[in-house]
mmCIF file of C-alpha atoms and ligand atoms in Angstrom:
data_model
loop_
_atom_site.group_PDB
_atom_site.id
_atom_site.type_symbol
_atom_site.label_atom_id
_atom_site.label_comp_id
_atom_site.label_asym_id
_atom_site.label_seq_id
_atom_site.Cartn_x
_atom_site.Cartn_y
_atom_site.Cartn_z
ATOM 1 C CA MET A 1 -36.735 -7.026 -11.537
ATOM 2 C CA ILE A 2 -33.763 -5.281 -13.070
ATOM 3 C CA ASP A 3 -33.940 -3.988 -16.618
ATOM 4 C CA LYS A 4 -31.853 -4.913 -19.640
ATOM 5 C CA GLU A 5 -29.871 -1.703 -19.623
ATOM 6 C CA LEU A 6 -28.772 -2.146 -16.033
ATOM 7 C CA LEU A 7 -27.806 -5.745 -16.733
ATOM 8 C CA GLU A 8 -25.662 -4.551 -19.604
ATOM 9 C CA ILE A 9 -23.527 -2.260 -17.480
ATOM 10 C CA LEU A 10 -22.831 -4.896 -14.840
ATOM 11 C CA ALA A 11 -19.752 -7.093 -14.653
ATOM 12 C CA CYS A 12 -18.536 -9.721 -12.226
ATOM 13 C CA PRO A 13 -16.429 -7.880 -9.608
ATOM 14 C CA VAL A 14 -14.181 -10.927 -9.259
ATOM 15 C CA CYS A 15 -13.278 -11.810 -12.838
ATOM 16 C CA LYS A 16 -14.551 -8.802 -14.807
ATOM 17 C CA ALA A 17 -16.592 -11.002 -17.139
ATOM 18 C CA ASP A 18 -20.078 -10.264 -18.478
ATOM 19 C CA VAL A 19 -23.083 -11.408 -16.530
ATOM 20 C CA LYS A 20 -26.490 -12.765 -17.492
ATOM 21 C CA LEU A 21 -29.820 -13.059 -15.744
ATOM 22 C CA GLU A 22 -30.775 -16.571 -14.633
ATOM 23 C CA LYS A 23 -33.649 -17.535 -12.357
ATOM 24 C CA GLY A 24 -33.675 -14.156 -10.629
ATOM 25 C CA LYS A 25 -29.922 -14.096 -10.060
ATOM 26 C CA ILE A 26 -27.107 -12.330 -11.833
ATOM 27 C CA VAL A 27 -24.746 -15.009 -13.045
ATOM 28 C CA CYS A 28 -21.158 -14.534 -14.165
ATOM 29 C CA THR A 29 -20.530 -16.075 -17.576
ATOM 30 C CA LYS A 30 -16.995 -17.012 -16.591
ATOM 31 C CA CYS A 31 -16.753 -18.116 -12.957
ATOM 32 C CA GLY A 32 -20.448 -18.858 -12.478
ATOM 33 C CA ARG A 33 -20.792 -16.815 -9.275
ATOM 34 C CA ARG A 34 -24.449 -16.054 -8.659
ATOM 35 C CA TYR A 35 -25.199 -12.565 -7.328
ATOM 36 C CA PRO A 36 -28.520 -11.840 -5.640
ATOM 37 C CA ILE A 37 -31.001 -9.119 -6.532
ATOM 38 C CA ARG A 38 -32.631 -7.566 -3.484
ATOM 39 C CA ASP A 39 -35.439 -5.027 -3.759
ATOM 40 C CA GLY A 40 -34.486 -4.548 -7.383
ATOM 41 C CA ILE A 41 -30.859 -3.794 -6.489
ATOM 42 C CA PRO A 42 -28.090 -5.910 -7.955
ATOM 43 C CA VAL A 43 -25.808 -6.892 -5.081
ATOM 44 C CA MET A 44 -22.443 -7.292 -6.772
ATOM 45 C CA LEU A 45 -20.470 -8.252 -3.678
ATOM 46 C CA GLU A 46 -18.209 -11.285 -3.684
ATOM 47 C CA SER A 47 -19.173 -12.042 -0.089
ATOM 48 C CA GLU A 48 -22.851 -12.279 -1.053
ATOM 49 C CA ALA A 49 -22.388 -14.448 -4.127
ATOM 50 C CA GLU A 50 -23.095 -18.178 -4.324
ATOM 51 C CA HIS A 51 -20.212 -20.108 -5.742
ATOM 52 C CA GLU A 52 -19.691 -23.799 -6.091
ATOM 53 C CA MET B 1 -24.091 13.631 -19.583
ATOM 54 C CA ARG B 2 -23.631 10.238 -18.009
ATOM 55 C CA VAL B 3 -22.182 10.419 -14.512
ATOM 56 C CA LEU B 4 -20.935 7.640 -12.272
ATOM 57 C CA ILE B 5 -20.856 8.379 -8.557
ATOM 58 C CA THR B 6 -19.425 6.210 -5.808
ATOM 59 C CA GLY B 7 -20.818 6.662 -2.310
ATOM 60 C CA GLY B 8 -24.042 8.068 -3.759
ATOM 61 C CA ALA B 9 -26.181 6.579 -0.984
ATOM 62 C CA GLY B 10 -24.419 8.728 1.587
ATOM 63 C CA PHE B 11 -25.186 12.196 2.895
ATOM 64 C CA LEU B 12 -23.326 14.335 0.359
ATOM 65 C CA GLY B 13 -23.478 11.826 -2.493
ATOM 66 C CA SER B 14 -27.271 11.542 -2.423
ATOM 67 C CA HIS B 15 -27.717 15.331 -2.513
ATOM 68 C CA LEU B 16 -25.335 15.537 -5.440
ATOM 69 C CA VAL B 17 -27.282 12.781 -7.223
ATOM 70 C CA ASP B 18 -30.433 14.896 -6.823
ATOM 71 C CA LEU B 19 -28.758 17.935 -8.376
ATOM 72 C CA LEU B 20 -27.257 15.877 -11.204
ATOM 73 C CA LEU B 21 -30.652 14.389 -12.060
ATOM 74 C CA LYS B 22 -32.357 17.760 -11.829
ATOM 75 C CA ASP B 23 -29.862 19.034 -14.368
ATOM 76 C CA ARG B 24 -30.914 16.181 -16.683
ATOM 77 C CA ASN B 25 -27.842 14.000 -16.341
ATOM 78 C CA GLU B 26 -27.970 10.242 -16.281
ATOM 79 C CA VAL B 27 -26.587 8.851 -13.017
ATOM 80 C CA ILE B 28 -25.130 5.472 -12.095
ATOM 81 C CA CYS B 29 -24.510 5.043 -8.396
ATOM 82 C CA LEU B 30 -22.175 2.495 -6.826
ATOM 83 C CA ASP B 31 -22.315 2.010 -3.081
ATOM 84 C CA ASN B 32 -21.787 -0.931 -0.736
ATOM 85 C CA LEU B 33 -23.990 0.732 1.908
ATOM 86 C CA ILE B 34 -21.533 0.386 4.790
ATOM 87 C CA THR B 35 -22.360 3.835 6.078
ATOM 88 C CA GLY B 36 -24.939 4.992 3.523
ATOM 89 C CA SER B 37 -28.601 4.087 3.252
ATOM 90 C CA MET B 38 -31.115 3.462 0.481
ATOM 91 C CA ASP B 39 -33.470 5.769 2.406
ATOM 92 C CA ASN B 40 -31.462 8.646 0.957
ATOM 93 C CA LEU B 41 -32.329 7.479 -2.568
ATOM 94 C CA ALA B 42 -35.796 6.022 -2.009
ATOM 95 C CA HIS B 43 -37.458 8.945 -3.811
ATOM 96 C CA LEU B 44 -35.588 8.006 -7.018
ATOM 97 C CA GLN B 45 -36.953 4.490 -7.267
ATOM 98 C CA ASN B 46 -38.900 5.139 -10.454
ATOM 99 C CA ASN B 47 -36.481 7.561 -12.045
ATOM 100 C CA LYS B 48 -35.453 6.100 -15.404
ATOM 101 C CA LYS B 49 -32.246 8.116 -15.472
ATOM 102 C CA PHE B 50 -30.978 6.668 -12.228
ATOM 103 C CA ARG B 51 -29.394 3.275 -11.600
ATOM 104 C CA PHE B 52 -28.039 1.796 -8.416
ATOM 105 C CA ILE B 53 -25.567 -1.050 -8.029
ATOM 106 C CA ARG B 54 -24.499 -2.380 -4.675
ATOM 107 C CA GLN B 55 -20.789 -2.857 -5.032
ATOM 108 C CA ASP B 56 -17.528 -2.357 -3.191
ATOM 109 C CA VAL B 57 -15.475 0.099 -5.226
ATOM 110 C CA THR B 58 -12.209 -1.273 -3.923
ATOM 111 C CA GLU B 59 -12.916 -4.358 -6.038
ATOM 112 C CA TYR B 60 -12.746 -4.457 -9.794
ATOM 113 C CA LEU B 61 -14.708 -1.656 -11.470
ATOM 114 C CA LYS B 62 -16.198 -2.212 -14.861
ATOM 115 C CA ILE B 63 -19.178 -0.427 -16.357
ATOM 116 C CA ASP B 64 -20.293 -0.735 -19.959
ATOM 117 C CA GLY B 65 -21.130 2.275 -22.081
ATOM 118 C CA PRO B 66 -19.818 5.834 -22.121
ATOM 119 C CA ILE B 67 -19.190 7.839 -18.956
ATOM 120 C CA ASP B 68 -18.436 11.564 -18.870
ATOM 121 C CA TYR B 69 -17.703 12.057 -15.181
ATOM 122 C CA VAL B 70 -16.577 9.794 -12.357
ATOM 123 C CA LEU B 71 -17.241 11.268 -8.908
ATOM 124 C CA HIS B 72 -15.498 9.441 -6.073
ATOM 125 C CA PHE B 73 -17.410 10.068 -2.845
ATOM 126 C CA ALA B 74 -17.226 6.612 -1.293
ATOM 127 C CA SER B 75 -15.551 6.682 2.117
ATOM 128 C CA PRO B 76 -16.596 6.530 5.728
ATOM 129 C CA ALA B 77 -16.520 10.189 6.748
ATOM 130 C CA SER B 78 -17.189 10.631 10.448
ATOM 131 C CA PRO B 79 -14.656 9.710 13.167
ATOM 132 C CA ILE B 80 -17.005 7.057 14.601
ATOM 133 C CA ASP B 81 -17.298 5.449 11.174
ATOM 134 C CA TYR B 82 -13.681 5.503 10.132
ATOM 135 C CA GLN B 83 -12.491 4.312 13.501
ATOM 136 C CA LYS B 84 -14.950 1.438 13.213
ATOM 137 C CA TYR B 85 -13.785 0.672 9.648
ATOM 138 C CA PRO B 86 -10.100 1.697 9.643
ATOM 139 C CA ILE B 87 -8.971 -0.755 6.956
ATOM 140 C CA GLN B 88 -11.963 -0.153 4.684
ATOM 141 C CA THR B 89 -11.319 3.583 5.004
ATOM 142 C CA LEU B 90 -7.707 3.202 3.930
ATOM 143 C CA LYS B 91 -8.724 0.806 1.153
ATOM 144 C CA VAL B 92 -11.431 3.008 -0.302
ATOM 145 C CA GLY B 93 -9.083 6.008 -0.295
ATOM 146 C CA ALA B 94 -6.234 4.067 -1.851
ATOM 147 C CA LEU B 95 -7.591 1.148 -3.898
ATOM 148 C CA GLY B 96 -10.961 2.795 -4.471
ATOM 149 C CA THR B 97 -9.370 5.951 -5.831
ATOM 150 C CA HIS B 98 -7.074 3.853 -8.003
ATOM 151 C CA LYS B 99 -10.066 1.983 -9.436
ATOM 152 C CA THR B 100 -12.155 5.070 -10.090
ATOM 153 C CA LEU B 101 -9.220 6.846 -11.740
ATOM 154 C CA GLY B 102 -8.624 3.750 -13.857
ATOM 155 C CA LEU B 103 -12.260 3.820 -14.923
ATOM 156 C CA ALA B 104 -11.998 7.526 -15.794
ATOM 157 C CA LYS B 105 -8.922 6.754 -17.873
ATOM 158 C CA THR B 106 -10.632 3.954 -19.800
ATOM 159 C CA LYS B 107 -13.720 6.072 -20.432
ATOM 160 C CA LYS B 108 -11.809 9.309 -21.117
ATOM 161 C CA ALA B 109 -13.966 10.788 -18.385
ATOM 162 C CA ALA B 110 -13.200 13.565 -15.920
ATOM 163 C CA HIS B 111 -12.656 12.471 -12.307
ATOM 164 C CA LEU B 112 -13.587 14.351 -9.150
ATOM 165 C CA LEU B 113 -12.212 13.279 -5.774
ATOM 166 C CA ALA B 114 -14.115 14.174 -2.620
ATOM 167 C CA SER B 115 -11.187 15.028 -0.384
ATOM 168 C CA THR B 116 -11.391 16.723 2.973
ATOM 169 C CA SER B 117 -10.146 19.520 5.199
ATOM 170 C CA GLU B 118 -8.694 16.688 7.312
ATOM 171 C CA VAL B 119 -5.726 16.627 4.929
ATOM 172 C CA TYR B 120 -4.654 19.703 6.959
ATOM 173 C CA GLY B 121 -4.767 17.633 10.162
ATOM 174 C CA ASP B 122 -4.568 19.781 13.296
ATOM 175 C CA PRO B 123 -3.557 22.890 11.362
ATOM 176 C CA LEU B 124 -0.882 25.278 12.564
ATOM 177 C CA VAL B 125 -2.257 28.095 10.427
ATOM 178 C CA ASN B 126 -5.749 29.546 10.412
ATOM 179 C CA PRO B 127 -7.561 29.902 8.056
ATOM 180 C CA GLN B 128 -6.263 27.085 5.881
ATOM 181 C CA ARG B 129 -5.293 27.830 2.324
ATOM 182 C CA GLU B 130 -4.824 25.181 -0.323
ATOM 183 C CA ASP B 131 -1.051 25.631 -0.257
ATOM 184 C CA TYR B 132 -0.793 24.665 3.432
ATOM 185 C CA TRP B 133 0.750 21.180 3.692
ATOM 186 C CA GLY B 134 -0.923 20.115 6.870
ATOM 187 C CA ASN B 135 -0.041 18.736 10.266
ATOM 188 C CA VAL B 136 -1.097 15.092 10.379
ATOM 189 C CA ASN B 137 -0.311 12.236 12.729
ATOM 190 C CA ALA B 138 -0.197 9.195 10.438
ATOM 191 C CA ILE B 139 -0.661 6.687 13.249
ATOM 192 C CA GLY B 140 -3.027 8.723 15.443
ATOM 193 C CA PRO B 141 -6.733 7.986 15.894
ATOM 194 C CA ARG B 142 -7.614 9.983 12.746
ATOM 195 C CA GLY B 143 -4.596 8.890 10.724
ATOM 196 C CA MET B 144 -6.424 6.249 8.693
ATOM 197 C CA TYR B 145 -8.805 8.828 7.274
ATOM 198 C CA ASP B 146 -6.405 11.754 6.867
ATOM 199 C CA GLU B 147 -3.723 9.653 5.222
ATOM 200 C CA ALA B 148 -6.206 7.782 3.017
ATOM 201 C CA LYS B 149 -7.345 11.127 1.616
ATOM 202 C CA ARG B 150 -3.810 12.451 1.292
ATOM 203 C CA PHE B 151 -2.880 9.319 -0.641
ATOM 204 C CA ALA B 152 -6.021 9.724 -2.753
ATOM 205 C CA GLU B 153 -5.000 13.284 -3.622
ATOM 206 C CA ALA B 154 -1.476 12.160 -4.511
ATOM 207 C CA MET B 155 -2.864 9.376 -6.705
ATOM 208 C CA THR B 156 -5.253 11.790 -8.404
ATOM 209 C CA MET B 157 -2.444 14.237 -9.158
ATOM 210 C CA ALA B 158 -0.249 11.408 -10.466
ATOM 211 C CA TYR B 159 -2.996 10.279 -12.863
ATOM 212 C CA HIS B 160 -3.418 13.856 -13.988
ATOM 213 C CA LYS B 161 0.278 14.466 -14.583
ATOM 214 C CA TYR B 162 1.291 11.045 -15.846
ATOM 215 C CA HIS B 163 -1.819 9.952 -17.768
ATOM 216 C CA GLY B 164 -3.252 13.375 -18.565
ATOM 217 C CA ILE B 165 -6.562 12.554 -16.868
ATOM 218 C CA ASP B 166 -8.895 15.488 -16.380
ATOM 219 C CA THR B 167 -9.109 15.568 -12.580
ATOM 220 C CA ARG B 168 -10.550 17.710 -9.758
ATOM 221 C CA ILE B 169 -9.871 17.646 -6.033
ATOM 222 C CA ALA B 170 -12.477 19.094 -3.681
ATOM 223 C CA ARG B 171 -11.264 19.724 -0.125
ATOM 224 C CA ILE B 172 -14.573 19.593 1.653
ATOM 225 C CA PHE B 173 -14.915 21.265 5.061
ATOM 226 C CA ASN B 174 -17.539 20.311 7.668
ATOM 227 C CA THR B 175 -20.942 20.172 6.053
ATOM 228 C CA PHE B 176 -24.338 19.655 7.649
ATOM 229 C CA GLY B 177 -27.958 19.346 6.598
ATOM 230 C CA GLU B 178 -30.792 16.967 5.889
ATOM 231 C CA ARG B 179 -29.867 13.249 5.577
ATOM 232 C CA MET B 180 -26.936 13.538 7.963
ATOM 233 C CA ARG B 181 -26.801 10.352 9.943
ATOM 234 C CA LYS B 182 -28.319 10.965 13.325
ATOM 235 C CA ARG B 183 -25.861 8.761 15.153
ATOM 236 C CA ASP B 184 -22.671 9.507 13.291
ATOM 237 C CA GLY B 185 -21.131 11.077 16.368
ATOM 238 C CA ARG B 186 -20.370 14.437 14.812
ATOM 239 C CA VAL B 187 -21.094 17.628 16.626
ATOM 240 C CA VAL B 188 -24.078 18.840 14.584
ATOM 241 C CA PRO B 189 -26.235 15.701 14.944
ATOM 242 C CA ASN B 190 -25.047 15.207 18.539
ATOM 243 C CA PHE B 191 -26.093 18.675 19.642
ATOM 244 C CA ILE B 192 -29.401 18.587 17.760
ATOM 245 C CA ASN B 193 -30.317 15.157 19.154
ATOM 246 C CA GLN B 194 -29.415 16.195 22.667
ATOM 247 C CA ALA B 195 -31.243 19.513 22.433
ATOM 248 C CA LEU B 196 -34.394 17.908 21.008
ATOM 249 C CA ALA B 197 -34.344 15.238 23.709
ATOM 250 C CA GLY B 198 -33.827 17.857 26.422
ATOM 251 C CA GLU B 199 -30.557 16.189 27.413
ATOM 252 C CA PRO B 200 -27.388 18.143 28.219
ATOM 253 C CA LEU B 201 -25.187 19.035 25.218
ATOM 254 C CA THR B 202 -21.745 17.444 25.432
ATOM 255 C CA VAL B 203 -18.905 19.868 24.794
ATOM 256 C CA PHE B 204 -15.398 18.401 24.574
ATOM 257 C CA GLY B 205 -12.630 20.417 26.214
ATOM 258 C CA ASP B 206 -13.566 23.967 27.161
ATOM 259 C CA GLY B 207 -15.453 24.480 23.908
ATOM 260 C CA SER B 208 -13.034 27.120 22.630
ATOM 261 C CA GLN B 209 -12.002 24.982 19.639
ATOM 262 C CA THR B 210 -13.511 26.369 16.470
ATOM 263 C CA ARG B 211 -15.325 24.898 13.503
ATOM 264 C CA SER B 212 -16.914 26.301 10.379
ATOM 265 C CA PHE B 213 -20.067 24.676 9.123
ATOM 266 C CA CYS B 214 -21.354 24.758 5.571
ATOM 267 C CA TYR B 215 -24.967 24.039 4.705
ATOM 268 C CA VAL B 216 -25.371 21.149 2.302
ATOM 269 C CA SER B 217 -27.068 23.025 -0.592
ATOM 270 C CA ASP B 218 -24.132 25.460 -0.752
ATOM 271 C CA MET B 219 -21.621 22.616 -0.690
ATOM 272 C CA ILE B 220 -23.400 20.690 -3.448
ATOM 273 C CA GLU B 221 -23.523 23.781 -5.652
ATOM 274 C CA GLY B 222 -19.790 24.309 -5.115
ATOM 275 C CA LEU B 223 -19.042 20.681 -5.934
ATOM 276 C CA TYR B 224 -21.087 20.835 -9.126
ATOM 277 C CA LYS B 225 -19.360 24.034 -10.221
ATOM 278 C CA LEU B 226 -15.980 22.469 -9.551
ATOM 279 C CA MET B 227 -16.968 19.360 -11.487
ATOM 280 C CA LEU B 228 -17.877 21.490 -14.520
ATOM 281 C CA SER B 229 -14.695 23.570 -14.279
ATOM 282 C CA ASP B 230 -11.248 22.603 -15.508
ATOM 283 C CA ILE B 231 -9.291 23.151 -12.285
ATOM 284 C CA HIS B 232 -6.841 20.405 -11.413
ATOM 285 C CA GLU B 233 -5.441 21.962 -8.263
ATOM 286 C CA PRO B 234 -7.214 21.212 -4.957
ATOM 287 C CA ILE B 235 -10.001 23.652 -4.097
ATOM 288 C CA ASN B 236 -11.297 24.357 -0.596
ATOM 289 C CA LEU B 237 -15.072 24.280 -0.304
ATOM 290 C CA GLY B 238 -16.675 25.301 2.962
ATOM 291 C CA ASN B 239 -18.143 28.147 4.909
ATOM 292 C CA PRO B 240 -15.546 30.527 6.365
ATOM 293 C CA GLN B 241 -17.846 31.696 9.157
ATOM 294 C CA GLU B 242 -15.938 30.358 12.180
ATOM 295 C CA MET B 243 -17.464 29.682 15.548
ATOM 296 C CA SER B 244 -16.380 28.204 18.851
ATOM 297 C CA ILE B 245 -18.037 24.921 19.740
ATOM 298 C CA LEU B 246 -19.428 26.508 22.885
ATOM 299 C CA ASP B 247 -21.130 29.315 20.934
ATOM 300 C CA PHE B 248 -22.397 26.697 18.571
ATOM 301 C CA ALA B 249 -23.949 24.730 21.426
ATOM 302 C CA HIS B 250 -25.735 27.869 22.620
ATOM 303 C CA LYS B 251 -26.978 28.561 19.109
ATOM 304 C CA ILE B 252 -28.518 25.079 18.861
ATOM 305 C CA ILE B 253 -30.182 25.451 22.251
ATOM 306 C CA GLU B 254 -31.607 28.785 21.125
ATOM 307 C CA LEU B 255 -32.890 27.502 17.757
ATOM 308 C CA THR B 256 -34.458 24.343 19.178
ATOM 309 C CA LYS B 257 -35.923 26.349 22.101
ATOM 310 C CA SER B 258 -34.538 23.611 24.308
ATOM 311 C CA LYS B 259 -33.993 23.754 28.051
ATOM 312 C CA SER B 260 -30.816 21.666 27.784
ATOM 313 C CA LYS B 261 -27.700 22.565 29.751
ATOM 314 C CA ILE B 262 -24.101 22.059 28.691
ATOM 315 C CA VAL B 263 -21.720 19.432 30.108
ATOM 316 C CA TYR B 264 -17.969 19.317 29.545
ATOM 317 C CA LYS B 265 -15.914 16.215 28.727
ATOM 318 C CA PRO B 266 -12.177 15.771 28.061
ATOM 319 C CA LEU B 267 -10.981 16.622 24.569
ATOM 320 C CA PRO B 268 -10.228 13.556 22.394
ATOM 321 C CA LYS B 269 -6.658 13.096 21.154
ATOM 322 C CA ASP B 270 -5.683 14.892 17.933
ATOM 323 C CA ASP B 271 -8.940 16.843 17.797
ATOM 324 C CA PRO B 272 -8.246 19.868 15.569
ATOM 325 C CA LYS B 273 -8.305 23.109 17.575
ATOM 326 C CA VAL B 274 -9.135 25.393 14.691
ATOM 327 C CA ARG B 275 -10.745 24.785 11.352
ATOM 328 C CA ARG B 276 -11.668 27.478 8.857
ATOM 329 C CA PRO B 277 -11.407 27.406 5.080
ATOM 330 C CA ASP B 278 -9.814 30.140 3.053
ATOM 331 C CA ILE B 279 -12.119 30.050 0.036
ATOM 332 C CA SER B 280 -10.517 32.820 -2.038
ATOM 333 C CA LYS B 281 -9.650 30.325 -4.759
ATOM 334 C CA ALA B 282 -13.201 28.979 -5.058
ATOM 335 C CA LYS B 283 -14.560 32.537 -5.080
ATOM 336 C CA GLU B 284 -12.223 33.626 -7.813
ATOM 337 C CA LEU B 285 -12.114 30.532 -10.007
ATOM 338 C CA LEU B 286 -15.614 29.125 -9.530
ATOM 339 C CA ASN B 287 -17.450 32.301 -8.679
ATOM 340 C CA TRP B 288 -18.849 30.419 -5.710
ATOM 341 C CA LYS B 289 -19.490 31.290 -2.103
ATOM 342 C CA PRO B 290 -21.920 29.977 0.516
ATOM 343 C CA LYS B 291 -25.275 31.769 0.533
ATOM 344 C CA VAL B 292 -27.218 30.081 3.309
ATOM 345 C CA SER B 293 -26.756 31.554 6.785
ATOM 346 C CA LEU B 294 -25.960 29.288 9.709
ATOM 347 C CA GLU B 295 -29.337 30.055 11.327
ATOM 348 C CA GLU B 296 -31.261 29.216 8.176
ATOM 349 C CA GLY B 297 -29.315 26.010 7.514
ATOM 350 C CA LEU B 298 -29.625 24.895 11.110
ATOM 351 C CA SER B 299 -33.350 25.610 11.231
ATOM 352 C CA LYS B 300 -33.906 23.403 8.185
ATOM 353 C CA THR B 301 -31.726 20.664 9.615
ATOM 354 C CA ILE B 302 -33.429 20.771 13.013
ATOM 355 C CA GLU B 303 -36.802 20.587 11.282
ATOM 356 C CA TRP B 304 -35.636 17.474 9.399
ATOM 357 C CA PHE B 305 -34.322 15.845 12.583
ATOM 358 C CA ARG B 306 -37.682 16.533 14.244
ATOM 359 C CA LYS B 307 -39.668 15.079 11.371
ATOM 360 C CA SER B 308 -37.593 11.958 10.921
ATOM 361 C CA LYS B 309 -37.747 11.341 14.625
ATOM 362 C CA GLU B 310 -41.532 11.236 14.472
ATOM 363 C CA GLU B 311 -41.409 8.724 11.630
ATOM 364 C CA GLN B 312 -39.313 6.260 13.594
HETATM 365 N N1 LIG C 1 -19.810 15.360 5.348
HETATM 366 C C1 LIG C 1 -18.726 16.124 5.483
HETATM 367 O O1 LIG C 1 -18.764 17.108 6.236
HETATM 368 C C2 LIG C 1 -17.466 15.821 4.705
HETATM 369 C C3 LIG C 1 -16.347 16.616 4.927
HETATM 370 C C4 LIG C 1 -15.191 16.348 4.211
HETATM 371 C C5 LIG C 1 -15.145 15.335 3.279
HETATM 372 N N2 LIG C 1 -16.241 14.560 3.068
HETATM 373 C C6 LIG C 1 -16.132 13.464 2.085
HETATM 374 O O2 LIG C 1 -17.289 13.394 1.263
HETATM 375 C C7 LIG C 1 -17.598 12.026 0.969
HETATM 376 C C8 LIG C 1 -19.015 11.711 1.401
HETATM 377 O O3 LIG C 1 -19.161 11.951 2.794
HETATM 378 P P1 LIG C 1 -20.571 11.791 3.518
HETATM 379 O O4 LIG C 1 -20.605 12.749 4.641
HETATM 380 O O5 LIG C 1 -21.640 11.821 2.510
HETATM 381 O O6 LIG C 1 -20.399 10.336 4.156
HETATM 382 P P2 LIG C 1 -21.419 9.088 4.138
HETATM 383 O O7 LIG C 1 -20.868 8.083 5.069
HETATM 384 O O8 LIG C 1 -22.792 9.563 4.344
HETATM 385 O O9 LIG C 1 -21.282 8.577 2.631
HETATM 386 C C9 LIG C 1 -20.231 7.780 2.182
HETATM 387 C C10 LIG C 1 -20.807 6.672 1.292
HETATM 388 O O10 LIG C 1 -19.741 5.860 0.771
HETATM 389 C C11 LIG C 1 -20.134 4.494 0.833
HETATM 390 N N3 LIG C 1 -18.930 3.655 0.823
HETATM 391 C C12 LIG C 1 -17.927 3.618 1.747
HETATM 392 N N4 LIG C 1 -16.996 2.713 1.393
HETATM 393 C C13 LIG C 1 -17.384 2.178 0.197
HETATM 394 C C14 LIG C 1 -16.836 1.192 -0.689
HETATM 395 N N5 LIG C 1 -15.679 0.572 -0.436
HETATM 396 N N6 LIG C 1 -17.516 0.893 -1.816
HETATM 397 C C15 LIG C 1 -18.694 1.512 -2.097
HETATM 398 N N7 LIG C 1 -19.254 2.447 -1.297
HETATM 399 C C16 LIG C 1 -18.614 2.772 -0.166
HETATM 400 C C17 LIG C 1 -20.969 4.413 2.094
HETATM 401 O O11 LIG C 1 -21.825 3.293 2.114
HETATM 402 C C18 LIG C 1 -21.740 5.743 2.051
HETATM 403 O O12 LIG C 1 -22.956 5.628 1.351
HETATM 404 C C19 LIG C 1 -16.563 11.179 1.674
HETATM 405 O O13 LIG C 1 -15.539 10.818 0.769
HETATM 406 C C20 LIG C 1 -16.016 12.100 2.739
HETATM 407 O O14 LIG C 1 -14.684 11.783 3.063
HETATM 408 C C21 LIG C 1 -17.393 14.769 3.775
HETATM 409 ZN ZN1 LIG C 2 -16.927 -14.066 -12.299
#
């Protein structure tokens, strides 16, 4: 799991907004893109994000 | 200090991360892993001062909190890699450098660009001094890399002059050592692999073209010294000991105690014929020069290739 400090430095690479942790994913507070965490590494790639 | 490094999962980046952490800095690493590997950083898993984010630095860059240095190392670096990813190479040199400079500006941080001796192209003078403008074919098979780095240097200088950003430009010459990718197609891993496997060593052309190889610990020390300096002009970093590729092949055969022979293949287009850094500036301004001999550096590298082969 990723720690609070790491979460704080992250931003959505698409819309620059803050992100929050939700059900094991990193979720953009603006566009709602959901970024995966793999082996403890936040994968902040647009191509890997879930987006409805 | 809090340092952000792009490309920190690569060969040079990961060694620099180690030195930065050893010197008690906090390190944030951004890398999309196109040519790098988490294996290079696996030993840092539980280090509280180290954070890794998988991200493409050509996209928007935003990091909360203070940052003192931004080190831009992200870029495919071997001909095989940049010819496989020509557009990404141009993008990371252009857009990536723009983004990292923008971040440095916002954070009032210093910015170091990992540039390359390839900005000199196929040089018409030897050795190359920083004031040589280069001989580059923009649309040749190496153009995407050479021009990406030349653009990156121009962008860095523009940010320095126009925005007053505290910038550095390292012109890195061929470097080798542990964590080099074994299949990156460059001459050091090629020769070592072939010698260890007892296969013939492939020499392109007649082998009279020269290279100068710098061992990674020397390079990393030079980069760190440059980072901590206040020099905005480009600085050559490399080992001025020049050698023909053929002599180099013999040296590898000798050090690996291999029975391999040498085979000759046609020289690829735009392959530089000579390559040797003039490091007077680094000596004078950084009080730096390489310390590790070619034999010693190669022995360590060969040992590492041997070991990691067994693990596979
Ligand atoms: N190794 C050398 O001899 C040498 C010589 C001259 C210059 N350089 C420069 O030094 C730097 C590092 O080279 P290296 O040998 O360690 O190469 P490397 O391929 O091992 O490392 C480069 C790293 O950058 C990452 N990367 C590439 N594009 C990216 C992007 N868009 N976003 C995020 N990460 C990205 C890769 O995944 C990799 O981890 C490069 O800029 C290279 O041009 C290296
Ligand atoms: Zn978003």
